[in-house]
């Protein structure tokens, strides 16, 4: 079983839709939860991170972590064509050697004008 | 602007060739990583390094080696390229002690024929 499972998609939504991206994990030692965005032919870039449980909001993006259920989500409100990308969840914990991250497999999102 | 630079965007090599992928970062980061990214499999860690001349195997090190002679440079070596090593290769770096916020390069798309 993979340590991190991500809804694989792909997802195709109309402009303005609310998008929900989700990951589950099995390692209870994970404490930092991240979302990376990767545009076509580019490397991933950090979009948001959350420490432990709770919500974090940044503009149209909200990251949610539920450690009791080992479930994290990224919500995108009023989605735009420029949000079309692959979204990767990633996790780490203090016991993780050398700052290594464990990634989900990514969800490809297309927002149609 | 801080950067992780991968020397080639696209490479085509023949089966059996020795292949060098180079990565340079200008952020004085201690930790550097090599991942490969494949559809449906996400990012998988090949090797990482937490200091000059130090290296640790990731999840899929077979067929690869690495070299870190200088802090800013981390090289991935395919000793004898095979077609199943056709992939997108991503380099990343992060400062020691940080548990989120990798900086990724733009990737090298390697095709082995």
Coordinates of N, CA, C and O in Angstrom, one line a residue, chain B:
Chain B
X1 N 16.4 36.0 -8.0 CA 15.4 34.9 -7.8 C 16.2 33.6 -7.6 O 17.1 33.3 -8.4
X2 N 15.9 32.9 -6.6 CA 16.6 31.6 -6.3 C 16.3 30.6 -7.3 O 15.2 30.6 -7.9
X3 N 17.2 29.7 -7.6 CA 17.0 28.8 -8.7 C 17.6 27.4 -8.5 O 18.7 27.3 -7.8
X4 N 17.0 26.5 -9.1 CA 17.6 25.2 -9.3 C 17.6 25.0 -10.8 O 16.5 25.0 -11.5
X5 N 18.8 24.8 -11.3 CA 18.9 24.7 -12.8 C 19.3 23.3 -13.2 O 20.3 22.7 -12.7
X6 N 18.6 22.7 -14.1 CA 18.9 21.4 -14.7 C 19.5 21.6 -16.1 O 18.9 22.4 -16.8
X7 N 20.6 21.0 -16.4 CA 21.4 21.4 -17.5 C 20.7 21.2 -18.8 O 20.9 21.9 -19.8
X8 N 19.8 20.2 -18.9 CA 19.2 19.9 -20.2 C 17.7 19.8 -20.0 O 17.2 19.2 -19.0
X9 N 16.9 20.3 -20.9 CA 15.4 20.1 -20.9 C 15.0 18.8 -21.5 O 14.1 18.2 -21.0
X10 N 15.7 18.5 -22.6 CA 15.3 17.3 -23.4 C 16.6 16.6 -23.7 O 17.6 17.2 -24.1
X11 N 16.6 15.2 -23.6 CA 17.8 14.4 -23.9 C 17.3 13.1 -24.6 O 16.3 12.6 -24.1
X12 N 18.0 12.7 -25.6 CA 17.7 11.4 -26.3 C 19.0 10.7 -26.3 O 20.0 11.1 -26.8
X13 N 19.0 9.5 -25.6 CA 20.2 8.7 -25.5 C 19.9 7.2 -26.0 O 18.7 6.8 -26.0
X14 N 20.9 6.5 -26.3 CA 20.8 5.2 -26.8 C 20.9 4.2 -25.6 O 21.6 4.4 -24.7
X15 N 20.3 3.1 -25.8 CA 20.4 2.0 -24.8 C 21.9 1.6 -24.6 O 22.6 1.5 -25.5
X16 N 22.3 1.5 -23.3 CA 23.6 1.2 -23.0 C 24.6 2.4 -22.8 O 25.7 2.2 -22.2
X17 N 24.1 3.5 -23.2 CA 25.0 4.7 -22.9 C 25.0 5.1 -21.5 O 24.1 4.8 -20.7
X18 N 26.1 5.7 -21.1 CA 26.2 6.3 -19.7 C 25.7 7.8 -19.8 O 26.1 8.5 -20.7
X19 N 24.8 8.1 -19.0 CA 24.1 9.4 -19.1 C 24.3 10.2 -17.8 O 24.2 9.6 -16.7
X20 N 24.6 11.4 -17.9 CA 24.8 12.3 -16.8 C 23.8 13.4 -16.8 O 23.6 14.1 -17.8
X21 N 23.0 13.6 -15.7 CA 22.1 14.6 -15.6 C 22.6 15.6 -14.5 O 22.9 15.1 -13.4
X22 N 22.7 16.8 -14.8 CA 23.3 17.8 -13.9 C 22.3 18.7 -13.3 O 21.4 19.1 -13.9
X23 N 22.5 19.1 -12.0 CA 21.6 20.0 -11.3 C 22.5 20.9 -10.4 O 23.4 20.5 -9.7
X24 N 22.2 22.2 -10.6 CA 22.9 23.2 -9.8 C 21.9 24.1 -9.1 O 21.0 24.6 -9.7
X25 N 22.2 24.4 -7.8 CA 21.3 25.3 -7.1 C 22.2 26.5 -6.5 O 23.3 26.3 -6.1
X26 N 21.5 27.6 -6.4 CA 22.3 28.8 -6.0 C 21.8 29.3 -4.6 O 22.0 30.5 -4.3
X27 N 21.2 28.5 -3.8 CA 20.6 28.9 -2.6 C 21.4 28.4 -1.3 O 20.9 28.5 -0.2
X28 N 22.6 27.8 -1.6 CA 23.4 27.3 -0.5 C 22.6 26.2 0.3 O 22.9 26.1 1.5
X29 N 21.8 25.5 -0.3 CA 21.0 24.4 0.4 C 21.9 23.2 0.6 O 22.7 22.8 -0.2
X30 N 21.7 22.6 1.8 CA 22.4 21.4 2.1 C 21.8 20.1 1.4 O 22.5 19.2 1.0
X31 N 20.5 20.1 1.4 CA 19.8 18.9 0.9 C 19.4 19.0 -0.6 O 18.8 20.0 -1.0
X32 N 19.8 18.0 -1.3 CA 19.4 17.9 -2.7 C 18.8 16.5 -3.1 O 19.2 15.5 -2.4
X33 N 17.9 16.5 -4.0 CA 17.2 15.3 -4.3 C 17.1 15.1 -5.8 O 17.0 16.0 -6.6
X34 N 17.0 13.8 -6.2 CA 16.6 13.5 -7.6 C 15.4 12.6 -7.5 O 15.3 11.6 -6.8
X35 N 14.4 13.0 -8.3 CA 13.1 12.3 -8.5 C 12.9 11.9 -10.0 O 13.4 12.6 -10.8
X36 N 12.2 10.9 -10.2 CA 11.6 10.7 -11.5 C 10.1 10.7 -11.4 O 9.5 10.3 -10.4
X37 N 9.5 11.2 -12.5 CA 8.1 11.4 -12.5 C 7.5 10.7 -13.7 O 7.9 10.9 -14.9
X38 N 6.6 9.8 -13.5 CA 6.0 9.0 -14.5 C 4.4 9.0 -14.3 O 3.9 9.0 -13.2
X39 N 3.7 9.0 -15.4 CA 2.2 9.0 -15.4 C 1.7 7.9 -14.5 O 2.1 6.7 -14.7
X40 N 0.8 8.2 -13.6 CA 0.2 7.2 -12.8 C 1.1 6.8 -11.6 O 0.6 6.0 -10.7
X41 N 2.3 7.2 -11.5 CA 3.2 6.8 -10.5 C 3.7 8.0 -9.6 O 4.2 7.8 -8.6
X42 N 3.5 9.2 -10.1 CA 3.9 10.4 -9.4 C 5.4 10.5 -9.3 O 6.1 10.1 -10.2
X43 N 5.8 11.2 -8.3 CA 7.2 11.4 -8.1 C 7.8 10.3 -7.2 O 7.3 10.1 -6.1
X44 N 8.9 9.7 -7.7 CA 9.5 8.7 -6.9 C 11.0 9.1 -6.7 O 11.7 9.5 -7.6
X45 N 11.4 9.0 -5.4 CA 12.7 9.4 -5.0 C 13.8 8.4 -5.4 O 13.7 7.2 -5.1
X46 N 14.8 8.9 -6.2 CA 15.9 8.0 -6.6 C 17.0 8.0 -5.6 O 17.5 7.0 -5.1
X47 N 17.6 9.2 -5.4 CA 18.7 9.4 -4.4 C 18.5 10.8 -3.8 O 17.9 11.7 -4.4
X48 N 19.1 11.0 -2.6 CA 19.2 12.3 -2.1 C 20.5 12.4 -1.4 O 21.2 11.5 -1.1
X49 N 20.9 13.7 -1.1 CA 22.2 14.0 -0.5 C 21.9 15.1 0.5 O 21.3 16.1 0.2
X50 N 22.5 15.0 1.7 CA 22.3 16.0 2.8 C 23.6 16.7 3.1 O 23.7 17.5 4.0
X51 N 24.6 16.4 2.3 CA 25.9 17.2 2.4 C 26.8 16.8 1.3 O 26.6 15.8 0.6
X52 N 27.9 17.6 1.1 CA 28.9 17.2 0.1 C 29.4 15.8 0.4 O 29.7 15.4 1.5
X53 N 29.5 15.0 -0.7 CA 30.0 13.7 -0.7 C 29.2 12.7 0.1 O 29.5 11.5 0.2
X54 N 28.0 13.1 0.6 CA 27.1 12.2 1.3 C 25.9 11.9 0.3 O 25.4 12.8 -0.4
X55 N 25.5 10.7 0.4 CA 24.3 10.3 -0.4 C 23.5 9.2 0.3 O 24.1 8.4 1.1
X56 N 22.2 9.2 0.0 CA 21.4 8.1 0.5 C 20.5 7.6 -0.6 O 20.0 8.4 -1.4
X57 N 20.2 6.3 -0.6 CA 19.3 5.8 -1.6 C 17.9 6.2 -1.2 O 17.5 6.2 -0.1
X58 N 17.1 6.4 -2.3 CA 15.7 6.7 -2.1 C 14.9 5.4 -2.3 O 15.4 4.3 -1.9
X59 N 13.8 5.5 -3.0 CA 12.9 4.3 -3.1 C 13.3 3.5 -4.4 O 12.9 2.3 -4.4
X60 N 13.9 4.1 -5.4 CA 14.1 3.4 -6.6 C 15.6 3.6 -7.1 O 15.8 4.1 -8.2
X61 N 16.6 3.3 -6.3 CA 18.0 3.6 -6.8 C 18.6 2.7 -7.8 O 19.6 3.0 -8.4
X62 N 17.9 1.6 -8.1 CA 18.6 0.6 -9.0 C 18.8 1.2 -10.4 O 17.9 1.7 -11.0
X63 N 20.0 1.0 -10.9 CA 20.4 1.5 -12.2 C 20.9 2.9 -12.2 O 21.2 3.4 -13.3
X64 N 20.9 3.5 -11.0 CA 21.3 4.9 -10.9 C 22.5 5.1 -9.9 O 22.6 4.3 -9.0
X65 N 23.3 6.1 -10.1 CA 24.2 6.5 -9.0 C 24.2 8.0 -9.0 O 23.6 8.7 -9.9
X66 N 24.9 8.6 -8.0 CA 24.9 10.1 -7.9 C 26.3 10.5 -7.4 O 27.1 9.7 -7.0
X67 N 26.5 11.8 -7.6 CA 27.8 12.4 -7.2 C 27.5 13.8 -6.7 O 26.7 14.6 -7.3
X68 N 28.1 14.1 -5.5 CA 28.0 15.5 -4.9 C 29.3 15.9 -4.5 O 29.7 15.7 -3.3
X69 N 30.1 16.4 -5.4 CA 31.5 16.9 -5.1 C 31.5 18.3 -4.5 O 32.4 18.7 -3.8
X70 N 30.5 19.1 -4.9 CA 30.4 20.5 -4.4 C 29.0 20.7 -3.9 O 28.0 20.0 -4.4
X71 N 28.8 21.6 -3.0 CA 27.5 21.8 -2.3 C 26.4 22.2 -3.3 O 25.3 21.7 -3.2
X72 N 26.8 23.0 -4.3 CA 25.8 23.5 -5.2 C 25.4 22.5 -6.4 O 24.4 22.8 -7.1
X73 N 26.1 21.4 -6.5 CA 25.9 20.6 -7.7 C 25.6 19.1 -7.3 O 26.4 18.5 -6.5
X74 N 24.6 18.6 -7.9 CA 24.2 17.2 -7.6 C 23.9 16.5 -8.9 O 23.1 16.9 -9.7
X75 N 24.7 15.5 -9.2 CA 24.6 14.8 -10.5 C 24.0 13.4 -10.4 O 24.3 12.7 -9.5
X76 N 23.1 13.1 -11.3 CA 22.5 11.8 -11.4 C 23.2 11.1 -12.6 O 23.3 11.6 -13.7
X77 N 23.6 9.8 -12.4 CA 24.3 9.1 -13.4 C 23.5 7.8 -13.7 O 23.1 7.0 -12.8
X78 N 23.2 7.6 -15.0 CA 22.6 6.3 -15.4 C 23.8 5.5 -16.0 O 24.3 5.9 -17.1
X79 N 24.2 4.5 -15.3 CA 25.4 3.8 -15.7 C 25.3 3.1 -17.1 O 26.3 3.2 -17.9
X80 N 24.2 2.6 -17.4 CA 23.9 1.9 -18.7 C 22.4 2.1 -19.0 O 21.6 1.3 -18.5
X81 N 22.1 3.2 -19.7 CA 20.7 3.6 -19.9 C 19.9 2.4 -20.5 O 20.4 1.7 -21.4
X82 N 18.7 2.3 -20.0 CA 17.7 1.3 -20.6 C 16.4 2.0 -20.9 O 16.1 3.1 -20.4
X83 N 15.6 1.4 -21.7 CA 14.4 2.0 -22.2 C 13.4 2.3 -21.0 O 12.7 3.3 -21.0
X84 N 13.5 1.5 -20.0 CA 12.6 1.7 -18.8 C 13.0 2.9 -18.0 O 12.4 3.2 -16.9
X85 N 14.1 3.5 -18.3 CA 14.5 4.8 -17.6 C 14.1 6.0 -18.4 O 14.4 7.1 -18.0
X86 N 13.3 5.8 -19.5 CA 12.7 7.0 -20.1 C 11.7 7.6 -19.2 O 10.8 6.9 -18.7
X87 N 11.9 8.9 -18.9 CA 11.1 9.5 -17.8 C 11.4 11.0 -17.8 O 12.3 11.5 -18.4
X88 N 10.6 11.7 -16.9 CA 11.0 13.1 -16.6 C 11.8 13.0 -15.3 O 11.3 12.4 -14.3
X89 N 12.9 13.6 -15.2 CA 13.8 13.6 -14.0 C 13.7 15.1 -13.4 O 14.0 16.0 -14.1
X90 N 13.5 15.1 -12.1 CA 13.4 16.4 -11.4 C 14.4 16.4 -10.3 O 14.5 15.5 -9.5
X91 N 15.1 17.6 -10.2 CA 16.0 17.8 -9.1 C 15.3 18.8 -8.2 O 14.6 19.7 -8.6
X92 N 15.6 18.7 -6.9 CA 15.1 19.7 -5.9 C 16.1 19.9 -4.8 O 17.0 19.1 -4.6
X93 N 15.9 21.0 -4.1 CA 16.8 21.3 -3.0 C 16.0 22.0 -1.9 O 15.0 22.6 -2.2
X94 N 16.6 21.9 -0.7 CA 15.9 22.5 0.5 C 17.0 22.7 1.5 O 18.0 21.9 1.6
X95 N 16.9 23.7 2.3 CA 17.8 24.0 3.4 C 17.7 22.9 4.5 O 16.6 22.4 4.8
X96 N 18.8 22.6 5.1 CA 18.8 21.6 6.2 C 17.8 22.0 7.3 O 17.8 23.2 7.7
X97 N 17.1 21.1 7.8 CA 16.2 21.3 8.9 C 14.8 21.7 8.5 O 13.8 21.7 9.3
X98 N 14.6 22.2 7.2 CA 13.3 22.6 6.8 C 12.5 21.3 6.4 O 13.1 20.4 5.8
X99 N 11.2 21.3 6.6 CA 10.4 20.2 6.3 C 9.4 20.4 5.3 O 8.5 19.6 5.0
X100 N 9.4 21.6 4.7 CA 8.5 21.9 3.6 C 9.2 22.9 2.7 O 10.1 23.6 3.0
X101 N 8.7 23.0 1.4 CA 9.2 24.1 0.5 C 10.4 23.7 -0.3 O 11.3 24.5 -0.5
X102 N 10.4 22.5 -0.9 CA 11.4 22.3 -1.9 C 11.4 23.3 -3.0 O 10.3 23.8 -3.4
X103 N 12.5 23.6 -3.6 CA 12.6 24.3 -4.8 C 13.0 23.3 -5.9 O 14.0 22.6 -5.8
X104 N 12.2 23.2 -6.9 CA 12.4 22.2 -8.0 C 13.0 22.9 -9.2 O 12.8 24.1 -9.5
X105 N 13.8 22.1 -10.0 CA 14.2 22.5 -11.3 C 13.1 22.3 -12.3 O 12.0 21.8 -11.9
X106 N 13.3 22.7 -13.5 CA 12.3 22.6 -14.6 C 12.2 21.2 -15.1 O 11.2 20.9 -15.9
X107 N 13.1 20.3 -14.8 CA 13.0 18.9 -15.2 C 13.8 18.6 -16.5 O 14.1 19.5 -17.3
X108 N 14.2 17.4 -16.6 CA 14.9 16.9 -17.9 C 14.0 15.7 -18.4 O 13.8 14.7 -17.7
X109 N 13.5 15.9 -19.6 CA 12.8 14.8 -20.2 C 13.8 13.9 -20.9 O 14.3 14.3 -22.0
X110 N 14.0 12.7 -20.4 CA 15.0 11.8 -21.0 C 14.3 10.7 -21.8 O 13.3 10.1 -21.2
X111 N 14.7 10.5 -23.0 CA 14.2 9.4 -23.8 C 15.3 8.5 -24.1 O 16.3 8.9 -24.7
X112 N 15.2 7.2 -23.8 CA 16.2 6.2 -24.1 C 15.7 5.3 -25.3 O 14.6 4.7 -25.1
X113 N 16.4 5.3 -26.4 CA 15.9 4.5 -27.5 C 16.8 3.3 -27.8 O 17.9 3.2 -27.3

